[in-house]
CSV table of C-alpha atoms in Angstrom, one decimal:
chain,number,residue,atom,x,y,z
F,172,MET,CA,11.0,-26.7,-40.6
F,173,ILE,CA,9.8,-27.1,-37.3
F,174,ARG,CA,8.0,-23.5,-35.5
F,175,THR,CA,9.1,-23.3,-31.8
F,176,ALA,CA,6.9,-20.8,-30.1
F,177,SER,CA,5.7,-23.0,-26.9
F,178,VAL,CA,2.9,-21.8,-25.0
F,179,ALA,CA,4.2,-19.6,-21.9
F,180,LEU,CA,7.3,-19.4,-24.1
F,181,ALA,CA,5.2,-17.2,-26.3
F,182,ALA,CA,3.4,-15.0,-24.1
F,183,ALA,CA,7.2,-12.6,-25.1
F,184,ALA,CA,5.8,-11.1,-28.3
F,185,LEU,CA,2.1,-10.3,-26.6
F,186,PRO,CA,1.9,-6.3,-26.2
F,187,ALA,CA,1.0,-6.9,-22.3
F,188,ALA,CA,4.5,-8.5,-21.1
F,189,LEU,CA,4.4,-7.1,-13.5
F,190,SER,CA,7.8,-9.1,-12.1
F,191,ALA,CA,10.1,-8.1,-8.9
F,192,GLN,CA,11.1,-4.9,-9.3
F,193,LEU,CA,9.8,-2.9,-12.2
F,194,SER,CA,8.6,0.5,-11.2
F,195,PRO,CA,7.0,3.1,-13.4
F,196,VAL,CA,9.2,6.2,-13.4
F,197,PRO,CA,11.8,5.5,-15.8
F,198,ALA,CA,14.9,7.4,-13.5
F,199,ALA,CA,13.3,5.2,-10.1
F,200,ASN,CA,14.1,1.9,-12.3
F,201,GLY,CA,17.8,3.1,-12.8
F,202,VAL,CA,18.3,3.6,-9.5
F,203,ALA,CA,17.1,-0.1,-8.8
F,204,GLY,CA,13.9,1.4,-7.3
F,205,ALA,CA,15.0,3.8,-4.4
F,206,TYR,CA,13.1,6.6,-5.3
F,207,ILE,CA,10.4,7.4,-2.5
F,208,SER,CA,12.8,10.3,-1.6
F,209,GLN,CA,13.8,11.5,-4.8
F,210,ALA,CA,10.5,11.3,-7.0
F,211,ARG,CA,9.6,14.8,-7.8
F,212,GLY,CA,6.6,16.7,-10.1
F,213,HIS,CA,5.0,14.1,-12.2
F,214,GLU,CA,6.4,10.7,-10.8
F,215,ALA,CA,5.7,11.8,-7.0
F,216,LEU,CA,1.9,10.8,-8.3
F,217,TRP,CA,3.0,6.8,-8.4
F,218,MET,CA,5.8,7.2,-6.2
F,219,ASN,CA,5.8,9.1,-3.2
F,220,PRO,CA,2.8,12.1,-3.2
F,221,ALA,CA,4.4,14.3,-0.2
F,222,ASN,CA,6.8,15.3,-2.8
F,223,LEU,CA,4.9,17.0,-4.7
F,224,ALA,CA,4.2,19.8,-1.4
F,225,LEU,CA,8.7,20.0,-1.3
F,226,LYS,CA,9.9,23.1,-1.8
F,227,GLY,CA,12.8,23.1,-5.0
F,228,GLY,CA,10.0,21.3,-7.4
F,229,PRO,CA,9.2,22.0,-10.3
F,230,SER,CA,6.2,24.2,-11.1
F,231,VAL,CA,4.4,22.6,-13.8
F,232,SER,CA,5.8,19.1,-15.3
F,233,LEU,CA,4.6,16.8,-18.2
F,234,GLY,CA,6.1,12.5,-19.1
F,235,LEU,CA,5.3,11.6,-21.5
F,236,ALA,CA,5.4,7.8,-23.2
F,237,ASN,CA,6.9,6.0,-20.1
F,238,PHE,CA,6.6,2.5,-20.2
F,239,GLY,CA,8.1,-0.1,-18.1
F,240,THR,CA,8.9,-3.8,-18.8
F,241,SER,CA,10.7,-6.9,-16.4
F,242,PHE,CA,10.6,-10.1,-18.4
F,243,ALA,CA,12.4,-13.4,-16.4
F,244,ALA,CA,12.4,-17.2,-17.5
F,245,LEU,CA,13.8,-19.9,-15.7
F,246,GLY,CA,16.4,-22.1,-17.0
F,247,LEU,CA,16.6,-19.9,-20.6
F,248,ASP,CA,18.4,-16.8,-22.2
F,249,LEU,CA,16.7,-14.0,-23.0
F,250,GLN,CA,18.1,-14.8,-26.9
F,251,GLN,CA,16.6,-18.1,-26.1
F,252,VAL,CA,12.8,-16.7,-25.2
F,253,GLN,CA,13.1,-14.5,-28.2
F,254,LYS,CA,13.7,-17.1,-31.2
F,255,LEU,CA,11.4,-19.1,-29.4
F,256,ALA,CA,8.6,-16.6,-29.1
F,257,GLN,CA,9.2,-14.7,-32.6
F,258,GLY,CA,8.1,-19.3,-34.0
F,259,ASP,CA,12.3,-19.0,-35.2
F,260,ALA,CA,13.6,-22.7,-35.8
F,261,PHE,CA,16.7,-24.1,-34.0
F,262,ASP,CA,19.0,-27.3,-34.8
F,263,ALA,CA,19.0,-30.4,-32.8
F,264,ALA,CA,22.3,-29.4,-30.4
F,265,ALA,CA,20.7,-26.0,-29.6
F,266,ARG,CA,16.7,-28.1,-28.8
F,267,ALA,CA,19.2,-30.0,-27.1
F,268,GLU,CA,21.0,-27.8,-25.1
F,269,ILE,CA,17.0,-26.8,-24.6
F,270,LEU,CA,16.4,-29.7,-22.8
F,271,GLY,CA,19.1,-29.6,-21.4
F,272,ASN,CA,18.5,-25.8,-19.3
F,273,ILE,CA,14.8,-27.0,-18.4
F,274,PRO,CA,14.5,-28.5,-14.9
F,275,SER,CA,12.4,-31.6,-14.7
F,276,ASP,CA,8.9,-30.4,-13.1
F,277,GLY,CA,9.5,-27.5,-16.0
F,278,THR,CA,10.4,-24.0,-17.0
F,279,ASN,CA,8.2,-20.5,-15.6
F,280,ILE,CA,8.0,-17.1,-17.4
F,281,ARG,CA,6.4,-14.4,-15.5
F,282,GLY,CA,6.8,-10.1,-16.6
F,283,GLN,CA,5.0,-7.3,-15.4
F,284,LEU,CA,4.3,-4.3,-17.6
F,285,LEU,CA,2.9,-0.3,-16.5
F,286,VAL,CA,2.7,2.0,-18.7
F,287,PRO,CA,2.5,5.6,-17.4
F,288,VAL,CA,0.9,6.8,-20.8
F,289,LEU,CA,0.8,10.8,-19.1
F,290,GLY,CA,1.2,12.7,-16.5
F,291,LEU,CA,0.4,16.0,-15.5
F,292,GLN,CA,1.9,17.8,-12.3
F,293,LEU,CA,0.3,21.7,-11.6
F,294,GLY,CA,2.1,22.9,-7.9
F,295,LYS,CA,0.4,20.8,-5.5
F,296,LEU,CA,-1.4,18.5,-7.4
F,297,ALA,CA,-0.7,15.7,-10.2
F,298,PHE,CA,-3.3,13.8,-12.9
F,299,GLY,CA,-2.3,10.8,-14.7
F,300,LEU,CA,-3.0,8.3,-16.8
F,301,GLY,CA,-1.4,4.7,-17.1
F,302,ALA,CA,-2.5,0.7,-17.8
F,303,GLY,CA,-1.1,-2.6,-15.6
F,304,ALA,CA,-0.1,-6.5,-16.9
F,305,VAL,CA,0.9,-9.3,-15.6
F,306,TYR,CA,1.3,-12.7,-16.5
F,307,ASP,CA,3.2,-16.0,-14.5
F,308,TYR,CA,3.3,-18.7,-17.8
F,309,ASN,CA,4.3,-23.0,-16.2
F,310,VAL,CA,4.7,-25.1,-19.1
F,311,GLY,CA,6.1,-28.9,-18.3
F,312,ARG,CA,9.1,-29.8,-19.9
F,313,ASP,CA,7.5,-32.7,-22.5
F,314,MET,CA,5.6,-30.6,-23.4
F,315,VAL,CA,8.6,-27.9,-24.5
F,316,ASP,CA,9.6,-30.9,-26.0
F,317,LEU,CA,6.4,-31.3,-27.7
F,318,THR,CA,6.7,-27.8,-29.0
F,319,LEU,CA,10.5,-28.2,-30.1
F,320,ASN,CA,10.4,-31.0,-31.7
F,321,GLY,CA,7.2,-33.1,-32.8
F,322,TYR,CA,5.6,-35.9,-31.7
F,323,ASN,CA,7.1,-39.1,-31.8
F,324,GLN,CA,5.3,-41.1,-32.1
F,325,ASN,CA,7.1,-43.9,-30.7
F,326,ARG,CA,6.6,-41.8,-27.1
F,327,VAL,CA,3.4,-43.2,-25.3
F,328,ASP,CA,5.0,-41.4,-21.8
F,329,TYR,CA,4.7,-37.6,-22.3
F,330,ARG,CA,3.5,-35.4,-18.8
F,331,ILE,CA,2.7,-32.1,-19.4
F,332,GLY,CA,2.4,-31.7,-15.3
F,333,ASN,CA,1.7,-28.2,-14.9
F,334,THR,CA,0.7,-26.7,-18.2
F,335,ASN,CA,-1.4,-23.9,-16.8
F,336,GLY,CA,-0.7,-19.4,-16.9
F,337,ARG,CA,-2.6,-16.3,-15.6
F,338,GLN,CA,-2.8,-13.0,-16.6
F,339,ALA,CA,-4.4,-9.9,-15.9
F,340,THR,CA,-4.3,-6.4,-17.9
F,341,TYR,CA,-6.2,-2.9,-16.0
F,342,LEU,CA,-6.1,0.3,-16.7
F,343,ASP,CA,-5.6,3.1,-13.9
F,344,ALA,CA,-6.5,7.3,-13.6
F,345,ALA,CA,-4.9,8.9,-10.8
F,346,VAL,CA,-5.8,12.0,-8.8
F,347,ALA,CA,-2.6,13.0,-6.6
F,348,PHE,CA,-2.1,16.1,-3.9
F,349,GLY,CA,0.5,17.3,-1.4
F,350,GLN,CA,0.6,19.5,1.7
F,351,ARG,CA,3.4,20.1,3.9
F,352,VAL,CA,1.8,20.4,8.0
F,353,GLY,CA,4.8,21.9,9.6
F,354,PRO,CA,8.8,20.3,8.7
F,355,ILE,CA,6.7,17.5,7.1
F,356,ALA,CA,5.2,17.2,3.7
F,357,LEU,CA,2.8,14.6,3.8
F,358,GLY,CA,0.3,13.6,0.1
F,359,VAL,CA,-3.0,11.5,-0.8
F,360,THR,CA,-2.8,9.9,-4.0
F,361,GLY,CA,-6.4,7.8,-5.3
F,362,HIS,CA,-6.6,5.3,-7.5
F,363,TYR,CA,-9.3,4.2,-9.8
F,364,ILE,CA,-8.7,1.4,-11.1
F,365,MET,CA,-10.5,-0.2,-14.5
F,366,PRO,CA,-9.9,-3.7,-14.5
F,367,ARG,CA,-9.9,-5.0,-18.3
F,368,ALA,CA,-9.1,-8.5,-18.3
F,369,VAL,CA,-8.3,-11.6,-16.1
F,370,ASP,CA,-7.3,-14.8,-17.8
F,371,ASN,CA,-6.3,-18.2,-17.1
F,372,TRP,CA,-5.4,-20.9,-19.4
F,373,ARG,CA,-4.2,-24.8,-19.1
F,374,ILE,CA,-3.7,-27.7,-21.2
F,375,PHE,CA,-4.9,-31.1,-19.9
F,376,GLU,CA,-2.5,-34.0,-19.9
F,377,PRO,CA,-2.3,-35.9,-23.2
F,378,GLU,CA,-4.5,-39.1,-24.8
F,379,TYR,CA,-2.7,-41.9,-26.9
F,380,ASP,CA,-3.8,-43.5,-29.3
F,381,LEU,CA,-2.8,-46.9,-29.1
F,382,VAL,CA,-3.9,-48.4,-32.8
F,383,ASN,CA,-3.7,-44.9,-34.8
F,384,ARG,CA,-0.1,-43.7,-32.9
F,385,THR,CA,-1.8,-40.7,-32.5
F,386,MET,CA,-2.3,-38.3,-29.0
F,387,ARG,CA,-4.6,-35.2,-28.4
F,388,MET,CA,-4.6,-32.7,-25.0
F,389,GLN,CA,-7.6,-31.2,-24.5
F,390,ALA,CA,-7.1,-27.6,-23.7
F,391,PHE,CA,-8.9,-24.2,-21.8
F,392,THR,CA,-8.8,-20.7,-21.5
F,393,ALA,CA,-11.7,-19.3,-19.2
F,394,GLY,CA,-11.7,-15.5,-18.1
F,395,THR,CA,-13.5,-12.4,-17.4
F,396,ASN,CA,-13.6,-8.7,-19.0
F,397,ALA,CA,-14.5,-5.5,-17.6
F,398,GLY,CA,-14.6,-4.4,-14.1
F,399,SER,CA,-14.1,-1.8,-11.5
F,400,GLY,CA,-12.1,-0.7,-8.5
F,401,PHE,CA,-10.1,2.0,-6.6
F,402,SER,CA,-6.8,2.0,-4.5
F,403,VAL,CA,-5.5,5.2,-1.8
F,404,ASP,CA,-1.2,5.8,-1.5
F,405,VAL,CA,-0.4,7.6,1.9
F,406,GLY,CA,3.3,9.3,1.6
F,407,GLY,CA,5.2,11.2,3.6
F,408,THR,CA,8.9,13.2,3.3
F,409,VAL,CA,11.4,14.8,5.9
F,410,ASP,CA,13.1,17.3,3.7
F,411,LEU,CA,16.3,17.9,6.5
F,412,GLY,CA,18.0,19.9,3.2
F,413,PRO,CA,21.1,17.7,2.0
F,414,LEU,CA,19.1,14.2,3.7
F,415,THR,CA,15.3,13.4,3.0
F,416,VAL,CA,13.4,10.5,4.2
F,417,SER,CA,10.0,9.2,3.1
F,418,ALA,CA,7.7,6.7,3.4
F,419,VAL,CA,4.6,5.2,1.5
F,420,LEU,CA,1.2,3.3,2.9
F,421,GLN,CA,0.5,2.2,-1.4
F,422,ASN,CA,-2.9,0.7,-1.8
F,423,VAL,CA,-4.4,1.4,1.8
F,424,ALA,CA,-7.4,1.4,0.5
F,425,GLY,CA,-8.7,-0.1,-2.0
F,426,ASN,CA,-11.0,-3.0,-4.3
F,427,VAL,CA,-10.8,-4.2,-7.5
F,428,THR,CA,-14.1,-6.0,-8.3
F,429,TRP,CA,-14.4,-8.4,-11.9
F,430,ASN,CA,-17.8,-9.0,-13.7
F,431,GLU,CA,-18.3,-12.2,-12.8
F,432,ASP,CA,-21.4,-12.5,-15.1
F,433,ASN,CA,-19.3,-12.6,-18.2
F,434,LEU,CA,-17.4,-15.7,-17.0
F,435,ALA,CA,-16.6,-16.8,-20.3
F,436,TYR,CA,-14.6,-20.0,-21.7
F,437,ARG,CA,-12.9,-21.6,-25.3
F,438,GLN,CA,-11.9,-25.5,-25.9
F,439,PHE,CA,-9.9,-26.1,-28.0
F,440,GLU,CA,-7.3,-29.2,-28.9
F,441,LEU,CA,-4.2,-29.9,-29.3
F,442,ASN,CA,-3.1,-33.1,-31.1
F,443,ASN,CA,-0.2,-34.5,-33.0
F,444,THR,CA,0.0,-32.8,-36.0
F,445,ASN,CA,-0.1,-28.9,-34.7
F,446,VAL,CA,1.5,-29.4,-31.1
F,447,ASP,CA,4.3,-28.0,-32.4
F,448,ASP,CA,2.4,-24.7,-32.6
F,449,ALA,CA,1.2,-24.6,-29.9
F,450,GLY,CA,2.2,-21.6,-28.9
F,451,GLU,CA,0.4,-19.9,-31.4
F,452,ILE,CA,-2.2,-21.5,-31.5
F,453,LEU,CA,-2.9,-20.5,-27.9
F,454,GLY,CA,-2.7,-17.4,-28.5
F,455,ASP,CA,-4.8,-17.2,-31.3
F,456,GLN,CA,-7.7,-18.5,-28.8
F,457,PHE,CA,-7.4,-15.0,-27.1
F,458,GLU,CA,-9.1,-13.3,-30.1
F,459,ALA,CA,-11.1,-16.6,-30.6
F,460,GLY,CA,-14.6,-16.0,-30.0
F,461,THR,CA,-16.1,-17.1,-26.3
F,462,THR,CA,-19.0,-19.2,-24.8
F,463,PRO,CA,-20.5,-18.1,-21.2
F,464,LEU,CA,-19.0,-20.5,-18.5
F,465,THR,CA,-22.1,-22.3,-16.1
F,466,ALA,CA,-22.5,-25.4,-14.1
F,467,ASN,CA,-22.8,-27.4,-17.5
F,468,SER,CA,-19.3,-26.6,-18.8
F,469,PRO,CA,-17.3,-28.9,-19.3
F,470,LEU,CA,-15.4,-30.4,-16.2
F,471,GLY,CA,-12.0,-28.9,-18.1
F,472,ALA,CA,-13.9,-25.5,-18.5
F,473,ILE,CA,-14.5,-25.6,-14.9
F,474,GLN,CA,-11.2,-26.6,-13.8
F,475,THR,CA,-9.9,-23.7,-16.1
F,476,ALA,CA,-11.4,-21.5,-14.5
F,477,ASN,CA,-11.0,-22.2,-11.2
F,478,GLY,CA,-8.6,-20.2,-8.7
F,479,LEU,CA,-9.3,-17.1,-11.7
F,480,PHE,CA,-10.3,-13.8,-9.5
F,481,ASN,CA,-8.0,-15.5,-6.6
F,482,LYS,CA,-6.1,-12.3,-4.8
F,483,ALA,CA,-6.6,-10.4,-8.2
F,484,PHE,CA,-5.9,-6.8,-6.4
F,485,LEU,CA,-3.1,-4.2,-6.1
F,486,PRO,CA,-1.6,-5.1,-2.4
F,487,ARG,CA,-1.2,-3.3,0.7
F,488,THR,CA,2.5,-2.2,0.0
F,489,LEU,CA,4.8,-0.9,3.0
F,490,ARG,CA,7.9,1.5,0.8
F,491,VAL,CA,10.2,3.1,3.4
F,492,GLY,CA,13.3,5.5,2.2
F,493,SER,CA,16.0,7.9,2.5
F,494,HIS,CA,18.3,10.2,-0.5
F,495,LEU,CA,21.1,11.9,0.4
F,496,LYS,CA,22.8,14.5,-1.4
F,497,LEU,CA,26.4,14.2,-1.2
F,498,PRO,CA,27.4,18.5,-1.0
F,499,VAL,CA,30.2,20.0,-3.2
F,500,ILE,CA,30.5,17.5,-6.3
F,501,GLY,CA,26.4,16.4,-6.0
F,502,THR,CA,26.3,12.6,-6.5
F,503,ARG,CA,22.5,10.9,-5.2
F,504,VAL,CA,22.7,8.5,-2.5
F,505,SER,CA,19.6,6.0,-1.9
F,506,ALA,CA,18.6,3.1,0.0
F,507,GLN,CA,15.2,1.7,-0.4
F,508,TYR,CA,12.9,-1.0,1.7
F,509,ASN,CA,9.8,-2.2,0.5
F,510,ASN,CA,7.6,-5.1,1.6
F,511,GLN,CA,3.9,-5.9,0.7
F,512,LEU,CA,1.7,-6.3,3.1
F,513,GLN,CA,-0.4,-9.0,1.7
F,514,GLU,CA,-0.3,-10.4,-1.6
F,515,GLY,CA,-1.8,-9.3,-4.5
F,516,PHE,CA,-1.4,-10.8,-8.4
F,517,LEU,CA,-1.5,-7.2,-9.6
F,518,GLY,CA,1.7,-6.9,-7.4
F,519,GLY,CA,5.3,-7.5,-7.5
F,520,PHE,CA,6.5,-11.4,-6.5
F,521,TRP,CA,8.7,-10.3,-4.6
F,522,LYS,CA,7.5,-9.8,-1.3
F,523,SER,CA,10.3,-7.5,0.2
F,524,SER,CA,12.7,-6.5,-0.7
F,525,VAL,CA,16.3,-3.6,0.0
F,526,SER,CA,17.8,-1.4,-3.0
F,527,VAL,CA,20.7,0.8,-3.3
F,528,GLY,CA,21.3,3.7,-5.9
F,529,LEU,CA,23.5,6.0,-7.0
F,530,ALA,CA,22.9,8.8,-9.4
F,531,GLN,CA,25.5,11.7,-10.6
F,532,LYS,CA,24.2,14.6,-13.0
F,533,ILE,CA,27.3,15.9,-15.6
F,534,LEU,CA,26.6,18.2,-17.1
F,535,PHE,CA,23.0,17.2,-19.7
F,536,PHE,CA,24.0,13.5,-18.5
F,537,THR,CA,22.5,11.9,-14.8
F,538,PRO,CA,24.5,8.7,-15.3
F,539,SER,CA,22.7,6.2,-12.7
F,540,ILE,CA,23.1,2.3,-11.1
F,541,GLY,CA,21.0,0.2,-8.2
F,542,TYR,CA,21.4,-2.8,-7.1
F,543,ALA,CA,18.6,-4.8,-5.0
F,544,LYS,CA,17.8,-8.4,-3.1
F,545,GLN,CA,15.0,-10.0,-2.5
F,546,LEU,CA,14.8,-11.4,1.3
F,547,SER,CA,15.1,-15.2,2.1
F,548,GLY,CA,11.9,-16.5,1.6
F,549,SER,CA,9.9,-14.3,0.5
F,550,GLU,CA,8.3,-15.4,-2.4
F,551,THR,CA,4.8,-14.1,-3.1
F,552,THR,CA,2.8,-17.3,-3.4
F,553,LEU,CA,0.2,-16.9,-6.1
F,554,SER,CA,1.4,-18.1,-8.6
F,555,SER,CA,1.6,-21.7,-9.1
F,556,ILE,CA,4.6,-23.0,-8.8
F,557,ALA,CA,5.6,-25.8,-5.5
F,558,ALA,CA,5.1,-23.9,-2.7
F,559,ALA,CA,8.3,-26.0,-2.0
F,560,ALA,CA,10.5,-25.3,-5.0
F,561,GLN,CA,9.2,-21.1,-3.2
F,562,ALA,CA,11.9,-21.5,-0.4
F,563,GLN,CA,14.6,-21.6,-3.1
F,564,SER,CA,14.1,-17.6,-4.4
F,565,GLU,CA,17.4,-15.8,-4.0
F,566,GLY,CA,16.3,-13.0,-6.8
F,567,GLN,CA,18.5,-10.1,-7.2
F,568,MET,CA,19.0,-7.1,-9.5
F,569,LEU,CA,21.1,-4.8,-11.2
F,570,THR,CA,20.4,-2.1,-13.1
F,571,ALA,CA,22.0,1.3,-15.0
F,572,GLY,CA,20.2,4.5,-15.8
F,573,LEU,CA,20.4,7.3,-18.0
F,574,GLY,CA,19.1,10.8,-18.5
F,575,LEU,CA,19.7,12.6,-21.0
F,576,GLY,CA,17.8,15.8,-20.6
F,577,PRO,CA,14.1,15.2,-20.9
F,578,LEU,CA,14.8,11.3,-22.0
F,579,ASN,CA,15.4,8.8,-19.2
F,580,ILE,CA,15.9,5.1,-20.4
F,581,SER,CA,17.1,2.6,-17.8
F,582,VAL,CA,18.2,-1.5,-17.9
F,583,ALA,CA,18.0,-4.2,-15.8
F,584,LYS,CA,20.1,-7.8,-15.4
F,585,LEU,CA,17.5,-9.5,-13.0
F,586,THR,CA,17.7,-12.7,-11.8
F,587,ASP,CA,14.3,-13.5,-10.8
F,588,GLY,CA,14.7,-16.2,-8.2
F,589,ARG,CA,15.2,-19.8,-8.5
F,590,ARG,CA,13.8,-23.0,-8.8
F,591,SER,CA,14.9,-26.6,-8.9
F,592,ASN,CA,18.3,-25.6,-8.2
F,593,THR,CA,17.5,-23.0,-11.5
F,594,ASP,CA,17.9,-19.4,-12.5
F,595,ARG,CA,14.4,-17.4,-13.3
F,596,GLN,CA,16.9,-15.0,-15.3
F,597,GLY,CA,15.2,-12.0,-17.1
F,598,VAL,CA,15.9,-7.8,-17.8
F,599,ILE,CA,13.8,-4.7,-17.3
F,600,VAL,CA,14.3,-2.5,-19.8
F,601,SER,CA,12.5,1.0,-19.5
F,602,ALA,CA,12.1,4.6,-20.7
F,603,GLY,CA,10.5,8.2,-20.8
F,604,LEU,CA,10.5,12.1,-21.4
F,605,THR,CA,9.7,14.3,-18.4
F,606,LEU,CA,9.4,17.9,-19.2
F,607,GLY,CA,9.9,20.6,-16.0
F,608,PHE,CA,9.1,24.0,-15.7
């Protein structure tokens, strides 16, 4: 039986899985992120601190066990990704179908995890602790072939191409305050960022032994852990009764510094006997011991570490939105514009987008729907995908959410851009509890 967890596809099984329009608030994901004018209580800590000063919000609110994750893969559907990540076997027809769906220049998998572990709001003040993770992986088509089918001794033309990846994780402790100034509510959120790890990995082209009909590939991981940083968000809201208009500038000031004195690498080998276990082997390397990275380290390790800290921070982002509560029926209509003013790897992959949403309370239930559209040619250039391929970006997202008393859940179908005329398809899932008094 062939184990089928390819190097990047195995990321689906990792606990840390930021992409597109993922929000740290589950109710926001239900309306495609169009929520900066609606967020109240502890939600305002993460969405718009100005809303802490609005009338009609809770005096005390608590958010618990919130999480949101996004995941998108190029040329693969969700079921295939899950089976690949779990190491399930495929029959010959299924393996041929998978390879047929992957573009000639390979596949890409990227995603995000946002976990606001705790949010507490007391009047105009809010506190919270959260975590975030982002990854962006590329795998050459021949690398997928090797993990699916193993090494074919009759071939000496495997070209794994741009097979590499990048990932980062961090913690976020935040405090926010809102205050009314005449008809306008203003707010500020301060974040203490605690970087946990940033890693690159790379697999190099095969070397062949024609006499013994064998193959081997050198592979490396390189990274560091720990660091420090801060970030400041500012927001403003005008409450006009049924209509609310808001603007937020996230990360208006801030910096993230990684521990460059702790750079380390791992070196390992994939060969004709173990290449079909590449995903599992790569995953084990992140748990293995490391060797300090110096000028005398192997060239492959130095090349893998190249660009490790490239824009590894939270990007400055402008969000402008509005929210209208219709009379009598109480339907909430929201719209929002988002624009990254700078590129940062810890932010989303869509540089600019628009989103709209509808929510309707019915007794104890609040169903919602939303739609988000990536604006043309607005994908960030931080991934290792060729810039020419990124020009084909056509991202969009259709969402649905449901509030059941204190519980909010949401799901989304995501088309996270295109490459080589192939859609990057994925999903967003989020859930959490909100208690307000």
